[in-house]
PDB file of C-alpha atoms in Angstrom:
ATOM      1  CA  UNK A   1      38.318-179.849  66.805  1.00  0.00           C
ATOM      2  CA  UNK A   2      40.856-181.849  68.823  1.00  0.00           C
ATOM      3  CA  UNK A   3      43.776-180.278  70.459  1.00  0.00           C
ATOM      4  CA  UNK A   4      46.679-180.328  68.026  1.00  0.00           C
ATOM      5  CA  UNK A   5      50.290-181.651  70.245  1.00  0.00           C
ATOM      6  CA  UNK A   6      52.152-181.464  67.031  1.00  0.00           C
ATOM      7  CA  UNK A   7      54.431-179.126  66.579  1.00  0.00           C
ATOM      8  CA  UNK A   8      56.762-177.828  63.520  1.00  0.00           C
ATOM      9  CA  UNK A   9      59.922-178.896  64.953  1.00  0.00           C
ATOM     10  CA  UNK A  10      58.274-182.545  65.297  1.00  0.00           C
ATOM     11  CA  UNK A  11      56.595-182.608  62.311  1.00  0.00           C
ATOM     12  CA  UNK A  12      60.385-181.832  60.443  1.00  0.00           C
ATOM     13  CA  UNK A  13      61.507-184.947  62.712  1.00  0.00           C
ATOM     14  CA  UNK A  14      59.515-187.398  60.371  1.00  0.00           C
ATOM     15  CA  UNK A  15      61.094-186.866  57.405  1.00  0.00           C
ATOM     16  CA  UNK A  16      64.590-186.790  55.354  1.00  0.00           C
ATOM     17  CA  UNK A  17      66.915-183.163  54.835  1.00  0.00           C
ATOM     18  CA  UNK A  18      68.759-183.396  51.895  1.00  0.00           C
ATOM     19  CA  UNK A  19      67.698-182.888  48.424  1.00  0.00           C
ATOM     20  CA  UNK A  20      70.573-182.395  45.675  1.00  0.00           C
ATOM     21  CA  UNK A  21      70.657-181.972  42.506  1.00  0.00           C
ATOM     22  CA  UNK A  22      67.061-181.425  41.508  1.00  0.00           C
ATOM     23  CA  UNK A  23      67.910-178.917  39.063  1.00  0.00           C
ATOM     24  CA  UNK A  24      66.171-175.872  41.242  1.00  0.00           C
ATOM     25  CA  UNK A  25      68.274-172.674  42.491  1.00  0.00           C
ATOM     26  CA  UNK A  26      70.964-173.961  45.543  1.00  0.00           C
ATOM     27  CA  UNK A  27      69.303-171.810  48.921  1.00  0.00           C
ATOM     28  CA  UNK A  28      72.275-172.593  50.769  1.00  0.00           C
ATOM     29  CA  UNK A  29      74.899-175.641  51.700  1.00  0.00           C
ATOM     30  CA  UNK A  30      75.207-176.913  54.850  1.00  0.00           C
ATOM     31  CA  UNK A  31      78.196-178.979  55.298  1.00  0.00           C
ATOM     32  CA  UNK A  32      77.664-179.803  51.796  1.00  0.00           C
ATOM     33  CA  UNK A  33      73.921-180.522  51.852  1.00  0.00           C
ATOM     34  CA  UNK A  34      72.101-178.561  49.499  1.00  0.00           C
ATOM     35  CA  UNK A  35      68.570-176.776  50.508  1.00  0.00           C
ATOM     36  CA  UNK A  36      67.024-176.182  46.855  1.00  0.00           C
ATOM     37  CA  UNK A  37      63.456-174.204  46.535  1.00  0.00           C
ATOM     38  CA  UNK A  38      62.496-177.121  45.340  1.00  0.00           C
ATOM     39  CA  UNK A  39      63.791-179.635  48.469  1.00  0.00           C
ATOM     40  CA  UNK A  40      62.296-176.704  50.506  1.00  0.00           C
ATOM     41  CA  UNK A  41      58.755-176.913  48.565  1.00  0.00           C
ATOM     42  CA  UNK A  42      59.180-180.502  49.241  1.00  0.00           C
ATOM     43  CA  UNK A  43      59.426-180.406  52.968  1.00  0.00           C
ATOM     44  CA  UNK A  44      56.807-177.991  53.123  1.00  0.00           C
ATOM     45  CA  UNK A  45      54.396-180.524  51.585  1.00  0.00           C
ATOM     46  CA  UNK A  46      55.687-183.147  53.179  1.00  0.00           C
ATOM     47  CA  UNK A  47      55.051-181.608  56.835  1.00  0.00           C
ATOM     48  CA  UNK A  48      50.896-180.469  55.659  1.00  0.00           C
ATOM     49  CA  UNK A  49      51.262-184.389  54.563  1.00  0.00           C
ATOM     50  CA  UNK A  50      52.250-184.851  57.721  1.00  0.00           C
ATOM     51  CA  UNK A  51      49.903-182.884  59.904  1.00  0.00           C
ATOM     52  CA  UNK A  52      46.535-184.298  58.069  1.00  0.00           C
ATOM     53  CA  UNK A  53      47.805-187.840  58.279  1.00  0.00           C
ATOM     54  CA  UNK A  54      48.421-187.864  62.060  1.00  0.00           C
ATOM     55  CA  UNK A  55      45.960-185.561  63.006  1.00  0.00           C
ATOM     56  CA  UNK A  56      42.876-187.052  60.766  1.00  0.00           C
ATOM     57  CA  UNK A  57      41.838-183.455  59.581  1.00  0.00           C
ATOM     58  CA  UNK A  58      41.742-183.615  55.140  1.00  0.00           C
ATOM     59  CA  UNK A  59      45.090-181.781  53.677  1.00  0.00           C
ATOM     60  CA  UNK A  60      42.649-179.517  51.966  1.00  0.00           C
ATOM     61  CA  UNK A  61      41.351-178.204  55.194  1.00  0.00           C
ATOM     62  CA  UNK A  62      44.741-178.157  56.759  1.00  0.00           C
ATOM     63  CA  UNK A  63      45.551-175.694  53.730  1.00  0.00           C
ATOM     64  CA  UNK A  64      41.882-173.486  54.248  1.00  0.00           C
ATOM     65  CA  UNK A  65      43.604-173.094  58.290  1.00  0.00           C
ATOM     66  CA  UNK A  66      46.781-171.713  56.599  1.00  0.00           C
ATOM     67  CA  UNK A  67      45.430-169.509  54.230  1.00  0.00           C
ATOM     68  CA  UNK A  68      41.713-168.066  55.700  1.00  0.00           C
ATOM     69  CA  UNK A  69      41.510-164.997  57.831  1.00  0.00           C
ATOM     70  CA  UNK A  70      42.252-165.952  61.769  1.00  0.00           C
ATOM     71  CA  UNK A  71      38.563-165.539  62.802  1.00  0.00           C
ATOM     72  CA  UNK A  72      37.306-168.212  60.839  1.00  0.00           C
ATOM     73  CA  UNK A  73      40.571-170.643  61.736  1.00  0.00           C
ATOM     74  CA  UNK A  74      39.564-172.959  64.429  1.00  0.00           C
ATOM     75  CA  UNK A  75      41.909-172.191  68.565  1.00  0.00           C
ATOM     76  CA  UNK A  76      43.444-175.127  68.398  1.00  0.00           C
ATOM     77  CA  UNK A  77      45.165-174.414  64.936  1.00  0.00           C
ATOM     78  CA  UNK A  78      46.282-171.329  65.073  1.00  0.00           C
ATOM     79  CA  UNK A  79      49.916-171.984  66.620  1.00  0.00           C
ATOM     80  CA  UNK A  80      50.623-174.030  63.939  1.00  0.00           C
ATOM     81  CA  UNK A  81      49.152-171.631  61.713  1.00  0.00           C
ATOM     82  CA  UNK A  82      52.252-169.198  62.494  1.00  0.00           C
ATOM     83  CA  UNK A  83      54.475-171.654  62.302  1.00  0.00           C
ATOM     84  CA  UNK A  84      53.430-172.919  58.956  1.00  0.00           C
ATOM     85  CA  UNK A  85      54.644-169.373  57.230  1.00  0.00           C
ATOM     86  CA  UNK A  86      56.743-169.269  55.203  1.00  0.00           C
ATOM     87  CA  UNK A  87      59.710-167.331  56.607  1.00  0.00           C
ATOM     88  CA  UNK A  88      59.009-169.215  59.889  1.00  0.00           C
ATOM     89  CA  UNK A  89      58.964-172.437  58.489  1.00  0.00           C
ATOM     90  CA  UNK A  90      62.546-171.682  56.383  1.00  0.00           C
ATOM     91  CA  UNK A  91      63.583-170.397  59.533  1.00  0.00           C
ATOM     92  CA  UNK A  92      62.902-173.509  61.630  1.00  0.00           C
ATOM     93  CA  UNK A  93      64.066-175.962  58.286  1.00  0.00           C
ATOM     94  CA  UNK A  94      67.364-173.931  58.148  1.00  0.00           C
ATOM     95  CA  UNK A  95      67.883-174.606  62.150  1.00  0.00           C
ATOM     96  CA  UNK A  96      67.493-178.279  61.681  1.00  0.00           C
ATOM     97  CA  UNK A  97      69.642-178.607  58.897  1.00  0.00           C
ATOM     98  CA  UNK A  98      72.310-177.436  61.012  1.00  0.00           C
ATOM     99  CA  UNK A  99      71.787-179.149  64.542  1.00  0.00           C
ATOM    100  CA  UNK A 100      71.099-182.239  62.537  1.00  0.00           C
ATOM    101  CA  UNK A 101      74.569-181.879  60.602  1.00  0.00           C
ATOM    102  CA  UNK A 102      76.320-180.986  64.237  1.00  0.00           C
ATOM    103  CA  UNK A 103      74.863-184.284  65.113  1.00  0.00           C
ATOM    104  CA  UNK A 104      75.759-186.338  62.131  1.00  0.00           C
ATOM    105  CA  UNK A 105      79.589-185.031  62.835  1.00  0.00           C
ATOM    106  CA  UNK A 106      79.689-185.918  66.616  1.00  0.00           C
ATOM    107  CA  UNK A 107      78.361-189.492  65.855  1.00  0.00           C
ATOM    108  CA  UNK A 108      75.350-188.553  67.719  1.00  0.00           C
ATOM    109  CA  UNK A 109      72.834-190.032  65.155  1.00  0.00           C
ATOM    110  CA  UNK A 110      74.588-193.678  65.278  1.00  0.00           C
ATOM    111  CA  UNK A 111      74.868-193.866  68.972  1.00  0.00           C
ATOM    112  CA  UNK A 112      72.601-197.075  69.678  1.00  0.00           C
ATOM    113  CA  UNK A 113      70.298-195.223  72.207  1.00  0.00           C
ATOM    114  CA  UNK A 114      69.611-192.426  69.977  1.00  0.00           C
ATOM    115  CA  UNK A 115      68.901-195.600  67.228  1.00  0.00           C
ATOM    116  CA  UNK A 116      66.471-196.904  69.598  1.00  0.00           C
ATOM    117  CA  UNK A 117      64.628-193.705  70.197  1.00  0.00           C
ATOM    118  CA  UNK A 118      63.854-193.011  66.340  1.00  0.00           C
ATOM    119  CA  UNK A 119      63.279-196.572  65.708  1.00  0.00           C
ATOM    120  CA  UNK A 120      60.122-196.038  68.335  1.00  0.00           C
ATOM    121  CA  UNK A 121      59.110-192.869  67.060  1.00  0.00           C
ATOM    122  CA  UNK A 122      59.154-194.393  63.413  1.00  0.00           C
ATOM    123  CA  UNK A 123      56.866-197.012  64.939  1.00  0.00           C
ATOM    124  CA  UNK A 124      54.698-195.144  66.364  1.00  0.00           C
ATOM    125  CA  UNK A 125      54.602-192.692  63.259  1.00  0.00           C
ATOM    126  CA  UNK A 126      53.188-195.988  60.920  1.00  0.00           C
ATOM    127  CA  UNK A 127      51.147-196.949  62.903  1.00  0.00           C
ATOM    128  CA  UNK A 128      49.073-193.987  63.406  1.00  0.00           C
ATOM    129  CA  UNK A 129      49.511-193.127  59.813  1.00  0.00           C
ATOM    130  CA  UNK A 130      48.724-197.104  58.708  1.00  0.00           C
ATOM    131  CA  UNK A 131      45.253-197.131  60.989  1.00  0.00           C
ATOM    132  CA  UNK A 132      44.147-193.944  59.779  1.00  0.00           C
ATOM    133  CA  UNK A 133      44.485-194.567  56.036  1.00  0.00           C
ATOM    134  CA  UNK A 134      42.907-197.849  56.513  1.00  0.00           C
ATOM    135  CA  UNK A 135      39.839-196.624  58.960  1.00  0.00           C
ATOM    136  CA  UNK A 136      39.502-193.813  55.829  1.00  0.00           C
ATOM    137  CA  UNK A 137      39.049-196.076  53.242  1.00  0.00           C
ATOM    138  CA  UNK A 138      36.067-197.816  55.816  1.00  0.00           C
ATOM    139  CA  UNK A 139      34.228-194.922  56.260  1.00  0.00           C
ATOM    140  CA  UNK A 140      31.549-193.356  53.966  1.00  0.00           C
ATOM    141  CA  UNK A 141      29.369-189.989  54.809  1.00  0.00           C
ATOM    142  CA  UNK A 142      26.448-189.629  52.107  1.00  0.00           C
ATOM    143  CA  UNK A 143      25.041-186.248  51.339  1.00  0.00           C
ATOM    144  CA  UNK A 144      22.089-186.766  53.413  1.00  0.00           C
ATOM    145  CA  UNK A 145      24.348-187.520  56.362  1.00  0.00           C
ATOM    146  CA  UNK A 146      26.123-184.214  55.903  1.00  0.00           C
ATOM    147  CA  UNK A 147      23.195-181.992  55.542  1.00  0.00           C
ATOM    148  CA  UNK A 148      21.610-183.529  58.546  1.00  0.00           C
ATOM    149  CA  UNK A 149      24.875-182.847  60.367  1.00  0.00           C
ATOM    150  CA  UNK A 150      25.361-179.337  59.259  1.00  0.00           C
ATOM    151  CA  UNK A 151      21.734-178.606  60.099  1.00  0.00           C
ATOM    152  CA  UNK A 152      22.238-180.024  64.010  1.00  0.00           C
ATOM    153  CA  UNK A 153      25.417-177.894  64.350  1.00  0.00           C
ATOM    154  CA  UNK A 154      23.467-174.603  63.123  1.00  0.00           C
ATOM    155  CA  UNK A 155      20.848-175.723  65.812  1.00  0.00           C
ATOM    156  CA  UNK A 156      23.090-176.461  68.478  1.00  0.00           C
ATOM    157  CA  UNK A 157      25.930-173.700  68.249  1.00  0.00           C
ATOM    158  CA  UNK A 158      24.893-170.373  67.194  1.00  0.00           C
ATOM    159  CA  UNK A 159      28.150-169.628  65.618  1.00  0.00           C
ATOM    160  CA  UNK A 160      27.653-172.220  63.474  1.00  0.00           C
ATOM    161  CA  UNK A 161      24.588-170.175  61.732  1.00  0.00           C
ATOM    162  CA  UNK A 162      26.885-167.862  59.821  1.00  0.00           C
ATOM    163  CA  UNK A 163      28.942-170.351  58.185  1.00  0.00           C
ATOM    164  CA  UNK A 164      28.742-171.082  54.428  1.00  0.00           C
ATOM    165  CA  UNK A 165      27.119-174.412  52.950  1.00  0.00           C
ATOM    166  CA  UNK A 166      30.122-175.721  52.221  1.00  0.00           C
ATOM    167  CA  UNK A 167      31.700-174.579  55.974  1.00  0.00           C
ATOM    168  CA  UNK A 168      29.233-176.389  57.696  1.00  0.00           C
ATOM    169  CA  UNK A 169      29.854-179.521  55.538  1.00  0.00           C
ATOM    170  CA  UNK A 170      33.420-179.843  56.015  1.00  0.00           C
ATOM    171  CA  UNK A 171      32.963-179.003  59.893  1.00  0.00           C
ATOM    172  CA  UNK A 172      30.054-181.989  59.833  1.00  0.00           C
ATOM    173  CA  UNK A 173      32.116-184.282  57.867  1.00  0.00           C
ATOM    174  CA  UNK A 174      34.666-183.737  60.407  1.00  0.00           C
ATOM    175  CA  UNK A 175      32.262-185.035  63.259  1.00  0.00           C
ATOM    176  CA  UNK A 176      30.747-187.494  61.124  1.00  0.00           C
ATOM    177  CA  UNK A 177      34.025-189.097  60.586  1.00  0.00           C
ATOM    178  CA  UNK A 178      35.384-188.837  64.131  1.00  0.00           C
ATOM    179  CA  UNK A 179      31.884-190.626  65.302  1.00  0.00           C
ATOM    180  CA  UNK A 180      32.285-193.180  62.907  1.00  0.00           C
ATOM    181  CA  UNK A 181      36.705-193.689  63.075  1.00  0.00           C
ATOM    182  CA  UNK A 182      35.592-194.789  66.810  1.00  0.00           C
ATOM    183  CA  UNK A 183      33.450-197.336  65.668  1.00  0.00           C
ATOM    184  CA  UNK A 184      35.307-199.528  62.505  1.00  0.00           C
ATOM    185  CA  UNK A 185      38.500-198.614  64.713  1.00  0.00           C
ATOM    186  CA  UNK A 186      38.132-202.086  66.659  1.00  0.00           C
ATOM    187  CA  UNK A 187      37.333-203.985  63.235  1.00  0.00           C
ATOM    188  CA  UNK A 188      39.658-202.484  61.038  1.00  0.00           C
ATOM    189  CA  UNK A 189      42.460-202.985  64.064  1.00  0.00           C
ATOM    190  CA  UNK A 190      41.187-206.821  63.505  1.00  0.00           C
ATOM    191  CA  UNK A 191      41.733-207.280  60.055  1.00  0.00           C
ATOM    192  CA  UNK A 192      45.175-205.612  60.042  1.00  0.00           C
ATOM    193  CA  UNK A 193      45.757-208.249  62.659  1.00  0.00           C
ATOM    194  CA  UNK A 194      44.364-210.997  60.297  1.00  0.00           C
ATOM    195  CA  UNK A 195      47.278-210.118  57.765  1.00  0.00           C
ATOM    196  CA  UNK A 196      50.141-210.770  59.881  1.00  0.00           C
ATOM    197  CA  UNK A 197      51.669-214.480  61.412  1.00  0.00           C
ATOM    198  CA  UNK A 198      51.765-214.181  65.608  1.00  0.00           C
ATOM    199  CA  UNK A 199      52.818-217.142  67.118  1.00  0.00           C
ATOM    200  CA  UNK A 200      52.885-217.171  70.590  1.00  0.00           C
ATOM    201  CA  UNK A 201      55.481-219.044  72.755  1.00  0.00           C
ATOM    202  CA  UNK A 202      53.255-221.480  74.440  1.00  0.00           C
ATOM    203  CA  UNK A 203      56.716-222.284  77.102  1.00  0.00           C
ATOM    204  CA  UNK A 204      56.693-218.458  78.210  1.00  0.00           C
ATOM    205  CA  UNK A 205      54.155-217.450  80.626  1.00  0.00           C
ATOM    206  CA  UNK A 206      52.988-214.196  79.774  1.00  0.00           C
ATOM    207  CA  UNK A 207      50.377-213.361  82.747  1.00  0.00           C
ATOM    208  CA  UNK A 208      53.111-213.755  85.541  1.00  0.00           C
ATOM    209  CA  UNK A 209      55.559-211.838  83.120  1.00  0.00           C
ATOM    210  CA  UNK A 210      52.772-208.684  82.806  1.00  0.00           C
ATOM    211  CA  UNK A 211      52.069-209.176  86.666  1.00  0.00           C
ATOM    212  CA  UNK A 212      55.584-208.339  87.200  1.00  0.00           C
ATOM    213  CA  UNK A 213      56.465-204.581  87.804  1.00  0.00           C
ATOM    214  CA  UNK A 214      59.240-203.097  85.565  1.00  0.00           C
ATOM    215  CA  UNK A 215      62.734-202.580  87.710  1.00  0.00           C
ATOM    216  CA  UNK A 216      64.584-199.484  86.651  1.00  0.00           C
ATOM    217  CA  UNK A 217      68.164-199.780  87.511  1.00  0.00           C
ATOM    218  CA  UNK A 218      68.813-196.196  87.646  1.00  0.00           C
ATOM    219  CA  UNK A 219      66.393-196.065  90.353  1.00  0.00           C
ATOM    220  CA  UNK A 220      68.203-198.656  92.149  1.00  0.00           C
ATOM    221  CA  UNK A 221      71.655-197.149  91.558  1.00  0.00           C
ATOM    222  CA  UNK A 222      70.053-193.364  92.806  1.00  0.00           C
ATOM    223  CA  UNK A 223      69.050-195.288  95.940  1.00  0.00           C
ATOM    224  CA  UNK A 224      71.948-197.332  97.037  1.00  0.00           C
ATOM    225  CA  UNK A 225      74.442-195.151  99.375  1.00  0.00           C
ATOM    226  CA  UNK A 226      77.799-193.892  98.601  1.00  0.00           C
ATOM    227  CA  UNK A 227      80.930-195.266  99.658  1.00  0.00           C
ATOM    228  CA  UNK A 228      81.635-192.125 101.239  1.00  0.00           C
ATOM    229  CA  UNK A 229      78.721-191.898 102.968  1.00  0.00           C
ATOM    230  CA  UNK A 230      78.898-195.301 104.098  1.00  0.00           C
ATOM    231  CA  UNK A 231      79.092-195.359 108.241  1.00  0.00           C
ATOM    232  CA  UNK A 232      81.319-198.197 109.738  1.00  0.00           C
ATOM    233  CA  UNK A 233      79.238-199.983 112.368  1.00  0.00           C
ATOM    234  CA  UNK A 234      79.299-199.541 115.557  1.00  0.00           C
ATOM    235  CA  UNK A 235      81.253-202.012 117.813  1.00  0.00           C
ATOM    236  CA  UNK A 236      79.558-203.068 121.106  1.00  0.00           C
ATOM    237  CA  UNK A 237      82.291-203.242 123.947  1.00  0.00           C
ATOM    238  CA  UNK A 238      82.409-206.959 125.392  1.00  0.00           C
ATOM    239  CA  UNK A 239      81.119-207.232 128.404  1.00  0.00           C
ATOM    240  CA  UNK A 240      83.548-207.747 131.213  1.00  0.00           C
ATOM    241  CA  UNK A 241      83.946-211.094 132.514  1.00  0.00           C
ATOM    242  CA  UNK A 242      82.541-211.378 136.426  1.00  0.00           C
ATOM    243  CA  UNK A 243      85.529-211.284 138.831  1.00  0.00           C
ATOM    244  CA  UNK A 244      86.359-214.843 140.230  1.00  0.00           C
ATOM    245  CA  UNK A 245      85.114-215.381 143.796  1.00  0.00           C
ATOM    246  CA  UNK A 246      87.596-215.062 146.582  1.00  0.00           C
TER     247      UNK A 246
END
């Protein structure tokens, strides 16, 4: 499996706090926000949601990686494994809650660059999430693909020899699919494009606008030199006139 880069404290980024009034015993109030068990149950959900949407890997297996003994839980999950307890997870929730209200208070949230930065991450969230669902519903793994799978991983990693029927599907399946998400990806990227009106502004030229390199001002600010540290110039003496001849 993949190397997972999410972690907890991102995954909590991607979705809303507060849940009041839902009729569930009141956790605590922060600043008047309520955490419910059920708003907590919620968030829970909605981060496993989260994990198997951006990460490709089925919810149900996500769940298997939470809940089976460590040996049988694959490297790369088990960080988020600890994080996903439950005391851990409150833990981390709670801790939000509050740096997020802090934030809310000091008008950090509304400043325009901080508007900017979650407008990109929400971007870049859909569009993950919106190519995935759409390469899913493209692909299709037959029994006989998944047996032949399962029997090249028992031939090819011994480990692979003591895992149960159903094991060595879901760890086939999850090849299988990866194989086959590379190759509709370019197709399915195409027909998303097909939905949507681009008109291009035949008066801009793009190719000399791409050739250009980005200027950072800040660089250009770091470089220029400080008034203080600005030398006056050095004057040359004129050069004396020859003496008149006598």
């Amino acid at each position: 499996m993949k190397k997972l880069y999410f972690s907890l404290t991102l995954l909590l980024s991607f979705f809303s706090f507060a849940y009041c009034g839902d009729g569930t015993p009141v956790i605590e109030s922060i600043d008047g926000n309520k955490i419910t068990t059920a708003g907590f149950e919620s968030a829970f959900d909605t981060a496993l949601d989260t994990l198997s949407r951006t990460q490709n890997i089925e919810k149900k297996n996500v769940i298997k990686f939470l809940t089976e003994e460590e040996s049988k839980v694959p490297q790369s999950f088990l960080q988020l494994r600890n994080e996903f307890r439950k005391r851990k997870f409150f833990d981390r929730y709670h801790e939000m809650m509050v740096v997020k209200s802090a934030a809310d208070k000091s008008g950090f949230s509304k400043r325009s660059d901080i508007k900017e930065i979650l407008k990109f991450q929400e971007m870049q969230l859909i569009y993950g999430m919106y190519i995935a669902e759409q390469i899913e519903s493209r692909i299709k793994i037959t029994e006989q693909e998944l047996n032949q799978g399962c029997q090249e991983l028992r031939t090819k990693y011994k480990q692979a020899e003591s895992l149960t029927l159903e094991q060595c599907y879901d760890a086939a399946r999850a090849q299988i699919k990866g194989r086959k998400s590379e190759e509709v990806y370019k197709s399915v990227l195409d027909r998303i494009k097909e939905t949507v009106a681009i008109k291009h502004n035949d008066k801009f030229d793009l190719e000399k606008y791409l050739d250009k390199e980005f200027s950072f001002p800040e660089l250009s600010k770091e470089e220029a030199p400080k008034a203080e540290e600005t030398k006056a110039p050095e004057i040359t003496p004129p050069t004396p006139a020859p003496e008149a001849t006598k």
